[in-house]
Each structure stands twice: as C-alpha cells, then as structure tokens.
Coordinates of C-alpha atoms in Angstrom, one line a residue:
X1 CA 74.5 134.2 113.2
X2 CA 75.4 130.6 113.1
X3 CA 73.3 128.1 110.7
X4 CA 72.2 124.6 111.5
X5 CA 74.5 121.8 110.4
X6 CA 72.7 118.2 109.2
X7 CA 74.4 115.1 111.0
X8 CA 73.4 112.1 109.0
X9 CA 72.1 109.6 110.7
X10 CA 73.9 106.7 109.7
X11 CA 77.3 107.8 110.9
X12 CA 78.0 104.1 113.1
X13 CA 77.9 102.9 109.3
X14 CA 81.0 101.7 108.6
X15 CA 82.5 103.3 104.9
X16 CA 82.3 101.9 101.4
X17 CA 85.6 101.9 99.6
X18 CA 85.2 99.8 96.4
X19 CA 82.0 98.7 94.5
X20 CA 80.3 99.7 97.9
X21 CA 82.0 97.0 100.0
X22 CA 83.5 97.8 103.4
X23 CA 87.3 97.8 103.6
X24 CA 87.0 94.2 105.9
X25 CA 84.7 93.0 102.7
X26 CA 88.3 94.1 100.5
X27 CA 90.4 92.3 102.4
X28 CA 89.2 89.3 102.8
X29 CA 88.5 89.0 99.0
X30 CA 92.3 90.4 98.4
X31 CA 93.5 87.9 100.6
X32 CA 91.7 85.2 99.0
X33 CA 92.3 86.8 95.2
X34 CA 96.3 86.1 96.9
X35 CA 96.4 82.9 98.2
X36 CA 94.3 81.3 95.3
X37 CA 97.4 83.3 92.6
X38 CA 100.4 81.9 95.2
X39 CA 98.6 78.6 95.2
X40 CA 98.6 78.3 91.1
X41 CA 102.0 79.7 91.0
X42 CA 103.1 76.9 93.2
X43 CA 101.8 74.2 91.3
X44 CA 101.3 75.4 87.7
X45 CA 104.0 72.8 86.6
X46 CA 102.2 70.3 88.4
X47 CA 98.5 70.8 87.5
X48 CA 96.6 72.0 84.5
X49 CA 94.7 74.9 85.0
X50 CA 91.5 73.5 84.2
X51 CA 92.1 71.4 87.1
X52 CA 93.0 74.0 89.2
X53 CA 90.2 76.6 88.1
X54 CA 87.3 74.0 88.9
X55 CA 88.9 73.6 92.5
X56 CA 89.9 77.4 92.9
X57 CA 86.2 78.1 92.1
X58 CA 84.5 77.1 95.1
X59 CA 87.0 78.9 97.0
X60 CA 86.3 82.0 95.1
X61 CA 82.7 81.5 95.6
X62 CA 82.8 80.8 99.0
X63 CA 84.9 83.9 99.8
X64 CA 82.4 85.8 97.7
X65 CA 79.4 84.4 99.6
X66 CA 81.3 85.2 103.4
X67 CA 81.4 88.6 102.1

C-alpha cells in the first residue's frame, strides 16, 4: 500500500541560507563586507576612520539595497 507524498509547490524557489537570504544575496554582501575591510586595511595609516566609515557607508548601503 503506498501513501501519497506532498510536493511543495514552491520548489523553482531558490533556498534561504542565512537570515532568509539566498546564497547569491550572501555573496555579494560577503564580497562587499571584503573589499570594504581590504580597502581600510590599505589605507588605515592614511585616513581616519571616521573618514573612511562616512564613505564606506554608502557602499554598504548600496550593497544592502542591490540585495
């Protein structure tokens, strides 16, 4: 006797990994969460960090806003 199994019907959705974001939605926020850290590293001797937080914001905003 076999019993019916339920397919859900979203299964074309793509998976949520973290904080229900899509593994793409990771990356590119990763990647960003990188390049702003490499970019402070590099010139930490050079600028303060309040000057580099208030132009490292909008990049962090507009990453968050793509995703």
């Amino acid at each position: 006797m076999t019993h019916p199994v339920h397919i859900p019907a979203d299964v074309d959705r793509e998976d949520r990994i973290v904080a229900n974001l899509t593994a793409r939605q990771v990356l590119i926020l990763a990647l960003t969460a990188i390049v702003l850290y490499l970019a402070w590293a590099a010139t930490r001797s050079l600028v303060p960090l309040l000057v580099f937080a208030v132009l490292a914001v909008p990049v962090a905003a507009g990453a968050g806003v793509l995703v």
